């Protein structure tokens, strides 16, 4: 982290980083005790840090991340994913994924952005997965923090499963979504829920997005506020908890357009940035 950023964040009180251990908060009593209070034991840490990137170097750490390069139109998206420094870079101790509108088309695309993953570098089964970030906004902008299976244990998508820790549609800059995808007897199945900020937007300040993934339950949080929990999913061929009982890898990206958000319009301002302070992975004790 640069000296400039350290001093600035220290002054405004927003310095954040991965912590080595996480504990379950102690409940606050609802009334005053009638007896002499006894010393309260410090709870044992529930999660232990096992992987992190705080983006403090000068460049993206290639031992942790792959930059995808392709223009495959998943979900009818409109961007080309590049490894160009204009689309993914480190600035002031943050990762910046930047979607831009091109002056001239590139390989048939009008937009360019970045998508990063940890394939062959980091995969996990169960744990807490957390990102602190400030998100982009605007019609047709679609940032995401999500996970896909490392191997095709149960077949291709959606049979193998997908965990969406955070997705935002740019025309609703105060709302994020958490979802699961898999395959049941009827085909593609999913569950989803959203979290709406009490005030402001996700582009105006940093927020923390997390999933706690256990064998029989997956929980979604924004700023440690629980907004979704799944305990039941039925795979078409394999017993519960398939397909969410295998290794998954991490993905960060900013898409442009697609079936869900729709295309950008005259109100969409470019460039748009997802600014990531850190990504942390914790394992439960």
Coordinates of C-alpha atoms in Angstrom, one line a residue:
X1 CA 0.0 0.0 0.0
X2 CA 1.4 3.4 -0.9
X3 CA 2.2 5.9 1.9
X4 CA -0.3 8.3 0.4
X5 CA -3.1 5.9 0.6
X6 CA -2.2 4.7 4.1
X7 CA -2.2 8.3 5.4
X8 CA -5.4 9.1 3.7
X9 CA -7.3 6.0 4.9
X10 CA -5.9 6.4 8.4
X11 CA -7.2 10.0 8.5
X12 CA -10.7 9.1 7.3
X13 CA -10.9 5.8 9.3
X14 CA -11.6 3.4 6.5
X15 CA -8.5 1.3 6.5
X16 CA -9.6 -2.3 6.1
X17 CA -7.8 -5.6 5.6
X18 CA -8.3 -9.4 6.0
X19 CA -8.3 -10.5 9.6
X20 CA -6.5 -13.7 10.7
X21 CA -9.5 -15.0 12.6
X22 CA -13.2 -14.3 12.8
X23 CA -15.5 -14.9 15.8
X24 CA -19.2 -15.1 16.2
X25 CA -20.4 -11.9 17.9
X26 CA -21.5 -12.2 21.5
X27 CA -25.3 -11.5 21.9
X28 CA -26.1 -8.2 23.7
X29 CA -28.2 -8.7 26.8
X30 CA -31.8 -7.3 26.4
X31 CA -32.0 -6.3 30.1
X32 CA -29.7 -5.6 33.0
X33 CA -28.5 -8.6 35.0
X34 CA -30.0 -9.2 38.5
X35 CA -26.8 -10.8 39.8
X36 CA -23.2 -9.7 39.9
X37 CA -21.9 -10.0 36.3
X38 CA -19.3 -12.7 35.8
X39 CA -16.3 -12.3 33.4
X40 CA -17.3 -13.1 29.8
X41 CA -15.0 -15.6 28.0
X42 CA -13.7 -14.5 24.7
X43 CA -15.4 -16.7 22.0
X44 CA -13.1 -19.1 20.1
X45 CA -12.5 -17.8 16.6
X46 CA -14.9 -19.6 14.2
X47 CA -13.0 -19.0 11.0
X48 CA -9.3 -18.9 10.2
X49 CA -7.8 -17.0 7.3
X50 CA -6.4 -19.4 4.6
X51 CA -6.1 -17.3 1.5
X52 CA -6.1 -13.6 0.7
X53 CA -5.2 -10.8 -1.7
X54 CA -5.1 -7.2 -0.4
X55 CA -3.7 -5.9 -3.8
X56 CA -0.8 -4.1 -2.2
X57 CA 1.7 -4.8 -5.0
X58 CA 2.3 -2.8 -8.1
X59 CA 0.7 -5.4 -10.4
X60 CA -1.9 -8.1 -10.2
X61 CA -0.4 -11.2 -8.6
X62 CA -0.2 -13.9 -11.3
X63 CA 0.4 -16.6 -8.7
X64 CA -3.2 -16.0 -7.5
X65 CA -5.2 -14.8 -10.5
X66 CA -5.7 -15.6 -14.2
X67 CA -6.9 -12.9 -16.6
X68 CA -9.3 -14.4 -19.1
X69 CA -9.0 -13.4 -22.7
X70 CA -12.0 -14.1 -24.9
X71 CA -15.2 -12.7 -26.4
X72 CA -17.5 -15.6 -25.8
X73 CA -21.0 -14.1 -25.6
X74 CA -22.2 -15.8 -22.4
X75 CA -25.7 -14.5 -21.5
X76 CA -25.5 -12.4 -24.7
X77 CA -23.0 -10.0 -23.0
X78 CA -21.4 -7.3 -25.2
X79 CA -17.9 -7.0 -23.8
X80 CA -14.5 -8.6 -24.8
X81 CA -12.5 -9.7 -21.8
X82 CA -8.9 -8.7 -22.2
X83 CA -5.7 -8.8 -20.2
X84 CA -4.9 -5.2 -21.2
X85 CA -3.8 -2.9 -18.3
X86 CA -6.6 -0.5 -19.2
X87 CA -9.1 -3.2 -18.0
X88 CA -7.5 -4.6 -14.9
X89 CA -4.8 -2.9 -12.8
X90 CA -3.6 -2.1 -9.3
X91 CA -4.1 1.5 -8.1
X92 CA -3.5 2.9 -4.6
X93 CA -3.6 -0.6 -3.1
X94 CA -6.8 -1.6 -4.8
X95 CA -7.7 -3.9 -7.7
X96 CA -9.5 -2.0 -10.4
X97 CA -11.6 -3.9 -13.0
X98 CA -12.6 -1.3 -15.6
X99 CA -15.2 -1.6 -18.3
X100 CA -14.6 0.8 -21.2
X101 CA -16.5 1.8 -24.4
X102 CA -14.3 1.5 -27.5
X103 CA -13.9 4.2 -30.1
X104 CA -13.4 1.5 -32.7
X105 CA -14.7 -2.1 -32.5
X106 CA -12.3 -4.8 -31.4
X107 CA -12.9 -8.3 -32.6
X108 CA -16.6 -7.4 -33.2
X109 CA -17.1 -5.8 -29.8
X110 CA -17.9 -2.2 -28.7
X111 CA -16.9 -2.7 -25.1
X112 CA -13.9 -4.2 -23.3
X113 CA -13.6 -5.3 -19.6
X114 CA -11.8 -7.9 -17.5
X115 CA -12.7 -11.2 -15.8
X116 CA -10.3 -12.8 -13.3
X117 CA -10.3 -16.3 -11.8
X118 CA -8.2 -18.6 -9.6
X119 CA -8.4 -21.7 -11.8
X120 CA -5.4 -24.0 -11.0
X121 CA -4.2 -21.5 -8.3
X122 CA -6.8 -21.7 -5.5
X123 CA -9.9 -23.8 -5.0
X124 CA -12.0 -24.4 -2.0
X125 CA -14.7 -26.6 -0.5
X126 CA -16.6 -24.8 2.2
X127 CA -15.6 -21.7 4.1
X128 CA -16.3 -18.0 4.2
X129 CA -15.6 -16.0 1.0
X130 CA -15.4 -12.2 1.4
X131 CA -14.7 -9.2 -0.8
X132 CA -14.7 -5.5 0.2
X133 CA -15.4 -3.4 -2.8
X134 CA -17.0 -0.3 -4.3
X135 CA -19.2 -1.2 -7.3
X136 CA -19.9 0.4 -10.7
X137 CA -23.3 1.6 -11.8
X138 CA -25.2 2.5 -14.9
X139 CA -27.7 0.8 -17.3
X140 CA -26.1 -2.4 -18.7
X141 CA -23.3 -2.7 -16.2
X142 CA -23.0 -6.1 -14.4
X143 CA -20.3 -6.6 -11.8
X144 CA -20.0 -10.0 -10.0
X145 CA -18.1 -11.9 -7.3
X146 CA -18.9 -15.6 -7.8
X147 CA -17.7 -19.2 -7.9
X148 CA -17.7 -22.2 -10.3
X149 CA -16.6 -25.8 -9.8
X150 CA -13.0 -26.6 -10.5
X151 CA -13.7 -30.0 -12.1
X152 CA -16.7 -31.3 -14.1
X153 CA -17.6 -33.7 -11.3
X154 CA -21.3 -33.5 -12.0
X155 CA -21.1 -32.3 -15.6
X156 CA -21.3 -28.9 -17.2
X157 CA -23.3 -25.9 -16.3
X158 CA -25.7 -25.8 -14.6
X159 CA -25.4 -29.4 -13.4
X160 CA -22.0 -28.6 -11.7
X161 CA -23.5 -25.7 -9.7
X162 CA -22.7 -22.0 -9.4
X163 CA -22.5 -19.8 -6.3
X164 CA -23.1 -16.1 -6.9
X165 CA -21.8 -14.2 -3.8
X166 CA -22.6 -10.8 -5.3
X167 CA -24.2 -9.5 -8.5
X168 CA -25.4 -6.0 -9.2
X169 CA -27.4 -4.6 -12.1
X170 CA -26.2 -1.1 -12.8
X171 CA -29.6 0.5 -13.2
X172 CA -30.3 -0.6 -9.5
X173 CA -27.1 0.7 -7.9
X174 CA -28.5 0.3 -4.3
X175 CA -29.3 -3.5 -4.7
X176 CA -27.2 -6.6 -4.8
X177 CA -28.2 -10.2 -5.4
X178 CA -27.0 -13.6 -4.1
X179 CA -27.9 -16.8 -5.9
X180 CA -27.4 -20.5 -6.3
X181 CA -27.7 -22.4 -9.6
X182 CA -27.8 -26.2 -10.2
X183 CA -29.8 -28.8 -12.1
X184 CA -32.8 -30.8 -10.9
X185 CA -35.3 -33.1 -12.6
X186 CA -36.9 -30.2 -14.5
X187 CA -33.6 -28.7 -15.7
X188 CA -31.9 -25.5 -14.6
X189 CA -32.9 -24.6 -11.0
X190 CA -31.9 -21.5 -9.0
X191 CA -32.7 -19.6 -5.8
X192 CA -32.0 -15.9 -5.4
X193 CA -32.5 -13.0 -2.9
X194 CA -31.5 -9.4 -2.8
X195 CA -30.2 -6.9 -0.3
X196 CA -31.1 -3.2 -0.6
X197 CA -29.0 -0.5 1.1
X198 CA -31.0 1.6 3.6
X199 CA -29.5 4.7 2.0
X200 CA -26.9 5.5 -0.7
X201 CA -25.6 3.3 -3.4
X202 CA -22.9 0.6 -3.7
X203 CA -20.9 2.9 -6.0
X204 CA -20.6 5.7 -3.4
X205 CA -18.6 3.7 -0.7
X206 CA -17.0 0.4 0.0
X207 CA -19.1 -2.5 1.3
X208 CA -18.3 -6.1 2.3
X209 CA -19.9 -9.0 0.5
X210 CA -19.6 -12.5 1.8
X211 CA -20.8 -16.1 1.7
X212 CA -20.5 -18.7 4.4
X213 CA -20.6 -22.1 2.7
X214 CA -21.1 -25.2 4.8
X215 CA -22.0 -28.8 3.9
X216 CA -25.8 -28.3 4.5
X217 CA -26.2 -24.5 4.4
X218 CA -25.1 -21.5 2.5
X219 CA -25.5 -18.0 3.8
X220 CA -25.1 -14.6 2.2
X221 CA -24.1 -11.3 3.9
X222 CA -23.7 -7.6 3.1
X223 CA -21.7 -5.8 5.7
X224 CA -22.2 -8.8 8.0
X225 CA -26.0 -8.5 7.7
X226 CA -27.5 -11.9 6.7
X227 CA -30.0 -11.6 3.9
X228 CA -30.2 -15.1 2.4
X229 CA -29.8 -18.7 3.6
X230 CA -30.2 -21.9 1.6
X231 CA -30.5 -25.4 3.2
X232 CA -32.2 -27.4 0.5
X233 CA -31.3 -28.1 -3.1
X234 CA -31.9 -31.3 -5.0
X235 CA -29.6 -32.4 -7.8
X236 CA -31.2 -34.5 -10.5
X237 CA -28.8 -37.5 -10.2
X238 CA -26.9 -37.2 -7.0
X239 CA -27.8 -37.0 -3.3
X240 CA -27.7 -33.8 -1.2
X241 CA -25.5 -31.8 -0.8
X242 CA -24.4 -32.3 -4.5
X243 CA -23.3 -30.3 -6.4
X244 CA -22.1 -28.0 -3.6
X245 CA -19.8 -30.6 -2.1
X246 CA -16.8 -30.1 -4.3
X247 CA -14.0 -27.6 -5.0
X248 CA -15.0 -24.3 -6.5
X249 CA -12.7 -21.4 -7.7
X250 CA -13.3 -17.6 -7.4
X251 CA -14.2 -15.2 -10.2
X252 CA -14.3 -11.4 -10.3
X253 CA -15.6 -9.6 -13.4
X254 CA -17.5 -6.6 -14.7
X255 CA -19.8 -7.5 -17.7
X256 CA -21.4 -5.1 -20.1
X257 CA -24.9 -5.9 -21.3
X258 CA -26.5 -9.4 -21.2
X259 CA -29.9 -10.9 -20.8
X260 CA -30.3 -9.8 -17.2
X261 CA -29.2 -6.1 -17.1
X262 CA -29.9 -5.3 -20.8
X263 CA -27.6 -3.2 -23.0
X264 CA -26.1 0.2 -22.0
X265 CA -28.0 3.2 -23.2
X266 CA -27.4 7.0 -23.6
X267 CA -27.4 7.4 -19.8
X268 CA -24.5 4.9 -19.2
X269 CA -21.3 6.7 -18.4
X270 CA -17.9 5.0 -19.3
X271 CA -15.5 4.0 -18.0
X272 CA -17.1 2.1 -15.0
X273 CA -14.9 0.5 -12.3
X274 CA -15.3 -2.2 -9.7
X275 CA -12.7 -1.2 -7.0
X276 CA -11.7 -4.1 -4.8
X277 CA -9.9 -3.5 -1.5
X278 CA -9.4 -7.2 -0.6
X279 CA -10.6 -10.8 -1.2
X280 CA -10.3 -13.2 1.8
X281 CA -11.1 -16.9 2.2
X282 CA -11.6 -18.4 5.7
X283 CA -12.0 -22.0 6.7
X284 CA -14.1 -23.0 9.7
X285 CA -12.3 -24.5 12.7

